[in-house]
């Protein structure tokens, strides 16, 4: 079977951007797929399976990213990665709660 | 964002004594307090905030590195420190390896982009094997300061 290539764009939903935890979650998810997964921001492409590389994108809230998956499970991989990029950071609330009053300003 | 813009040099630890995760976080925070970068009265709250974040998923990103962090309204600008543990600390990392190298970041809640820029630099520099392994082998604070300065001057490429 010829590996397929799927390209999908995603907008970063996390209020604080793709900081450490979302980057870790993204890379962990990417590692579950056989397909290669690249994340492209502007003209920089990184390996979606590398936490460090994903963090170097410093993708802010609202940034548009291109997800390029190549391989037998490319469609599933691309959909999953787009899904996690477009999910609000579940840890943001806990973090604001841990900080003092004023931490939750918009 | 260069290391010189957020790492509190006086807080750097090259011979961490902690063995456990909470202990390690407390040791790094104490270093920042001792350096005058964090308010002593906020110490316990900051340690708790960092640990709350860790419970959502370890910041041990593998290869013996962890980036524990939190936002905290007691800081007006981002402050960070570096910690080196020779024996390694069990930080429940993604790859299960012990952590020898810590980059801790405490950021003001209203400056998420600074936090991203600092992480970007840490991640970029850590991809260089030489930088990473030299840091882990650092014997003195001066060694770490020198390596951070060389990284800021792009001696390790990208």
Coordinates of C-alpha atoms in Angstrom, one line a residue:
Chain A
X1 CA 0.0 0.0 0.0
X2 CA 1.3 3.4 -0.9
X3 CA 1.6 5.6 2.2
X4 CA -0.8 8.5 2.0
X5 CA -0.1 12.0 2.9
X6 CA -2.7 14.1 4.7
X7 CA -2.4 17.8 5.2
X8 CA -4.7 19.6 7.6
X9 CA -4.6 23.0 9.2
X10 CA -5.4 23.6 12.9
X11 CA -5.7 26.7 15.0
X12 CA -4.1 26.7 18.5
X13 CA -7.0 26.8 20.9
X14 CA -4.9 26.7 24.2
X15 CA -5.2 30.1 25.8
X16 CA -1.6 30.1 26.6
X17 CA -0.4 28.7 23.3
X18 CA 1.4 25.4 22.7
X19 CA 3.4 25.6 25.9
X20 CA 5.1 22.7 27.6
X21 CA 2.1 20.6 28.6
X22 CA 0.2 20.8 25.3
X23 CA 3.5 20.1 23.5
X24 CA 4.1 17.0 25.6
X25 CA 0.5 15.8 25.0
X26 CA 0.8 16.4 21.3
X27 CA 4.1 14.5 21.0
X28 CA 2.8 11.7 23.1
X29 CA -0.2 11.4 20.9
X30 CA 1.9 11.6 17.7
X31 CA 4.1 8.8 18.9
X32 CA 1.1 6.4 19.0
X33 CA 0.8 6.6 15.2
X34 CA 3.0 4.8 12.7
X35 CA 2.8 7.7 10.3
X36 CA 5.4 10.4 10.3
X37 CA 3.9 13.7 11.6
X38 CA 5.2 17.1 10.8
X39 CA 3.9 20.3 12.4
X40 CA 4.5 23.4 10.3
X41 CA 4.3 27.0 11.5
X42 CA 5.1 29.7 9.0
X43 CA 8.0 28.1 7.1
X44 CA 9.3 26.0 10.0
X45 CA 8.6 22.3 10.0
X46 CA 9.2 20.2 13.1
X47 CA 8.8 16.5 14.0
X48 CA 5.5 16.2 15.8
X49 CA 6.8 13.3 17.8
X50 CA 9.5 15.4 19.4
X51 CA 8.5 17.4 22.5
X52 CA 11.5 19.6 22.2
X53 CA 10.9 20.3 18.5
X54 CA 7.2 21.1 19.1
X55 CA 8.1 23.5 21.9
X56 CA 10.5 25.4 19.6
X57 CA 7.5 26.5 17.5
X58 CA 6.3 28.7 20.4
X59 CA 2.9 28.6 18.8
X60 CA 0.6 31.1 20.4
X61 CA -3.2 31.0 20.9
X62 CA -4.7 31.6 17.5
X63 CA -1.6 30.5 15.5
X64 CA -2.4 28.5 12.4
X65 CA -0.5 25.3 12.1
X66 CA -0.3 22.8 9.3
X67 CA -0.3 19.1 10.2
X68 CA 1.3 16.8 7.6
X69 CA 0.9 13.1 8.3
X70 CA 2.5 10.5 6.0
X71 CA 1.9 6.8 6.3
X72 CA -0.8 4.1 6.5
X73 CA -2.6 5.7 9.4
X74 CA -2.1 9.3 8.2
X75 CA -5.8 10.2 8.2
X76 CA -6.3 9.1 11.8
X77 CA -3.1 10.7 12.9
X78 CA -3.8 14.0 11.2
X79 CA -7.3 14.1 12.7
X80 CA -6.1 13.3 16.2
X81 CA -3.3 15.9 16.1
X82 CA -5.6 18.6 14.7
X83 CA -8.0 17.6 17.5
X84 CA -5.5 18.1 20.2
X85 CA -4.2 21.4 18.8
X86 CA -7.8 22.7 18.7
X87 CA -8.6 21.6 22.2
X88 CA -8.4 24.2 25.0
X89 CA -5.7 23.5 27.5
X90 CA -7.3 21.4 30.2
X91 CA -4.6 22.4 32.6
X92 CA -5.1 26.2 32.3
X93 CA -7.9 26.2 34.9
X94 CA -6.0 24.2 37.4
X95 CA -3.1 26.5 37.0
X96 CA -5.1 29.6 37.4
X97 CA -6.6 28.1 40.5
X98 CA -3.2 27.4 41.9
X99 CA -2.2 31.0 41.5
X100 CA -3.4 33.9 43.5
X101 CA -6.3 36.1 42.7
X102 CA -5.7 38.1 39.6
X103 CA -4.2 35.1 37.8
X104 CA -7.3 34.5 35.8
X105 CA -7.5 37.8 34.0
X106 CA -8.4 37.5 30.3
Chain B
X1 CA 14.2 34.9 24.6
X2 CA 17.8 34.5 25.7
X3 CA 18.8 32.7 28.9
X4 CA 20.3 36.0 30.2
X5 CA 16.8 37.5 30.1
X6 CA 15.2 35.1 32.4
X7 CA 17.7 32.8 34.2
X8 CA 18.5 34.0 37.7
X9 CA 22.2 33.2 37.8
X10 CA 22.6 33.3 41.6
X11 CA 19.9 30.7 41.9
X12 CA 21.6 28.0 39.8
X13 CA 22.2 24.7 41.6
X14 CA 24.8 22.2 40.3
X15 CA 24.8 19.7 43.1
X16 CA 21.1 19.1 43.9
X17 CA 20.7 17.1 47.0
X18 CA 17.0 16.2 46.5
X19 CA 16.0 12.6 45.8
X20 CA 12.2 13.0 45.4
X21 CA 10.1 15.1 43.1
X22 CA 8.5 17.5 45.5
X23 CA 11.9 17.9 47.3
X24 CA 13.5 18.8 44.0
X25 CA 10.9 21.4 43.2
X26 CA 11.3 22.9 46.7
X27 CA 15.1 23.0 46.3
X28 CA 14.8 24.9 43.0
X29 CA 12.3 27.3 44.4
X30 CA 14.4 27.8 47.5
X31 CA 17.3 28.7 45.2
X32 CA 15.2 31.4 43.5
X33 CA 14.1 32.7 47.0
X34 CA 17.8 32.8 48.2
X35 CA 18.8 34.7 45.0
X36 CA 16.1 37.3 45.7
X37 CA 14.1 36.3 42.6
X38 CA 11.1 35.1 44.5
X39 CA 9.5 36.4 47.7
X40 CA 10.1 34.0 50.6
X41 CA 6.5 34.5 51.8
X42 CA 5.2 33.1 48.5
X43 CA 7.5 30.1 48.5
X44 CA 5.0 27.5 49.7
X45 CA 2.3 28.6 47.3
X46 CA 4.7 28.5 44.4
X47 CA 5.9 25.0 45.3
X48 CA 2.3 23.9 45.5
X49 CA 1.4 25.5 42.2
X50 CA 4.4 23.8 40.4
X51 CA 3.4 20.5 42.0
X52 CA -0.3 20.9 40.9
X53 CA 0.9 21.3 37.4
X54 CA 3.1 18.2 37.6
X55 CA 0.1 16.2 38.7
X56 CA -1.6 17.0 35.4
X57 CA 1.3 15.4 33.7
X58 CA 5.0 15.3 34.3
X59 CA 7.2 18.0 32.7
X60 CA 10.0 15.4 32.6
X61 CA 10.2 15.5 28.8
X62 CA 12.8 12.8 28.4
X63 CA 16.5 12.6 27.9
X64 CA 17.1 13.4 31.5
X65 CA 15.5 16.8 31.3
X66 CA 12.5 18.4 33.1
X67 CA 10.9 21.9 32.8
X68 CA 8.8 22.3 35.9
X69 CA 6.9 25.6 35.8
X70 CA 3.9 27.6 36.9
X71 CA 2.4 31.0 36.6
X72 CA 2.3 33.0 39.8
X73 CA 1.0 36.5 40.4
X74 CA 3.8 37.3 42.8
X75 CA 6.3 37.7 39.9
X76 CA 6.2 40.7 37.6
X77 CA 8.4 39.1 35.0
X78 CA 9.5 35.6 34.1
X79 CA 12.2 34.1 36.3
X80 CA 13.9 30.9 35.8
X81 CA 16.6 28.7 37.2
X82 CA 18.8 25.7 36.3
X83 CA 19.4 22.7 38.5
X84 CA 21.8 19.8 37.9
X85 CA 21.5 16.5 39.8
X86 CA 24.4 14.1 39.4
X87 CA 22.5 11.1 40.7
X88 CA 19.3 11.9 38.9
X89 CA 15.8 12.4 40.4
X90 CA 12.7 10.3 39.7
X91 CA 10.4 12.8 38.1
X92 CA 8.0 10.4 36.5
X93 CA 9.3 11.4 33.1
X94 CA 7.8 10.4 29.8
X95 CA 10.6 7.9 29.1
X96 CA 10.9 6.8 32.8
X97 CA 14.5 8.0 33.0
X98 CA 15.7 10.0 36.0
X99 CA 16.1 13.7 35.5
X100 CA 19.6 15.2 35.7
X101 CA 18.8 18.6 34.3
X102 CA 16.0 21.0 35.4
X103 CA 14.9 24.3 33.9
X104 CA 12.3 25.8 36.2
X105 CA 10.2 28.8 35.0
X106 CA 7.9 31.0 37.1
X107 CA 5.9 33.4 35.0
X108 CA 3.4 36.2 35.6
X109 CA -0.1 35.1 34.7
X110 CA -0.6 37.8 32.1
X111 CA 2.5 37.2 30.0
X112 CA 1.9 33.8 28.3
X113 CA 4.0 34.8 25.3
X114 CA 7.1 35.4 27.4
X115 CA 6.7 31.9 28.8
X116 CA 6.4 30.5 25.3
X117 CA 9.5 32.4 24.2
X118 CA 11.5 31.1 27.2
X119 CA 10.4 27.5 26.5
X120 CA 11.2 27.9 22.9
X121 CA 14.8 28.9 23.7
X122 CA 15.2 26.1 26.3
X123 CA 13.9 23.5 23.8
X124 CA 16.0 24.8 20.9
X125 CA 19.2 24.7 22.9
X126 CA 18.5 21.4 24.5
X127 CA 18.3 19.8 21.1
X128 CA 22.0 20.3 20.8
X129 CA 23.6 17.2 22.4
X130 CA 26.8 19.0 23.3
X131 CA 25.0 21.7 25.2
X132 CA 22.8 19.2 27.0
X133 CA 25.5 16.8 28.0
X134 CA 27.9 19.6 29.1
X135 CA 25.2 21.1 31.3
X136 CA 24.6 17.7 32.9
X137 CA 28.3 17.4 33.6
X138 CA 28.7 21.0 35.0
X139 CA 30.6 20.9 38.2
X140 CA 30.3 24.6 39.2
X141 CA 27.7 27.3 38.9
X142 CA 30.3 29.1 36.7
X143 CA 30.3 26.2 34.3
X144 CA 26.5 26.5 33.9
X145 CA 26.7 30.3 33.5
X146 CA 29.4 29.9 30.8
X147 CA 27.3 27.4 28.9
X148 CA 24.2 29.5 29.0
X149 CA 26.2 32.5 27.9
X150 CA 27.7 30.5 25.0
X151 CA 24.2 29.3 24.0
X152 CA 23.0 32.9 24.0
X153 CA 25.8 33.7 21.6
X154 CA 24.7 30.8 19.4
X155 CA 27.8 28.8 19.9
X156 CA 25.8 25.6 19.8
X157 CA 23.9 26.3 16.6
X158 CA 20.3 25.2 16.4

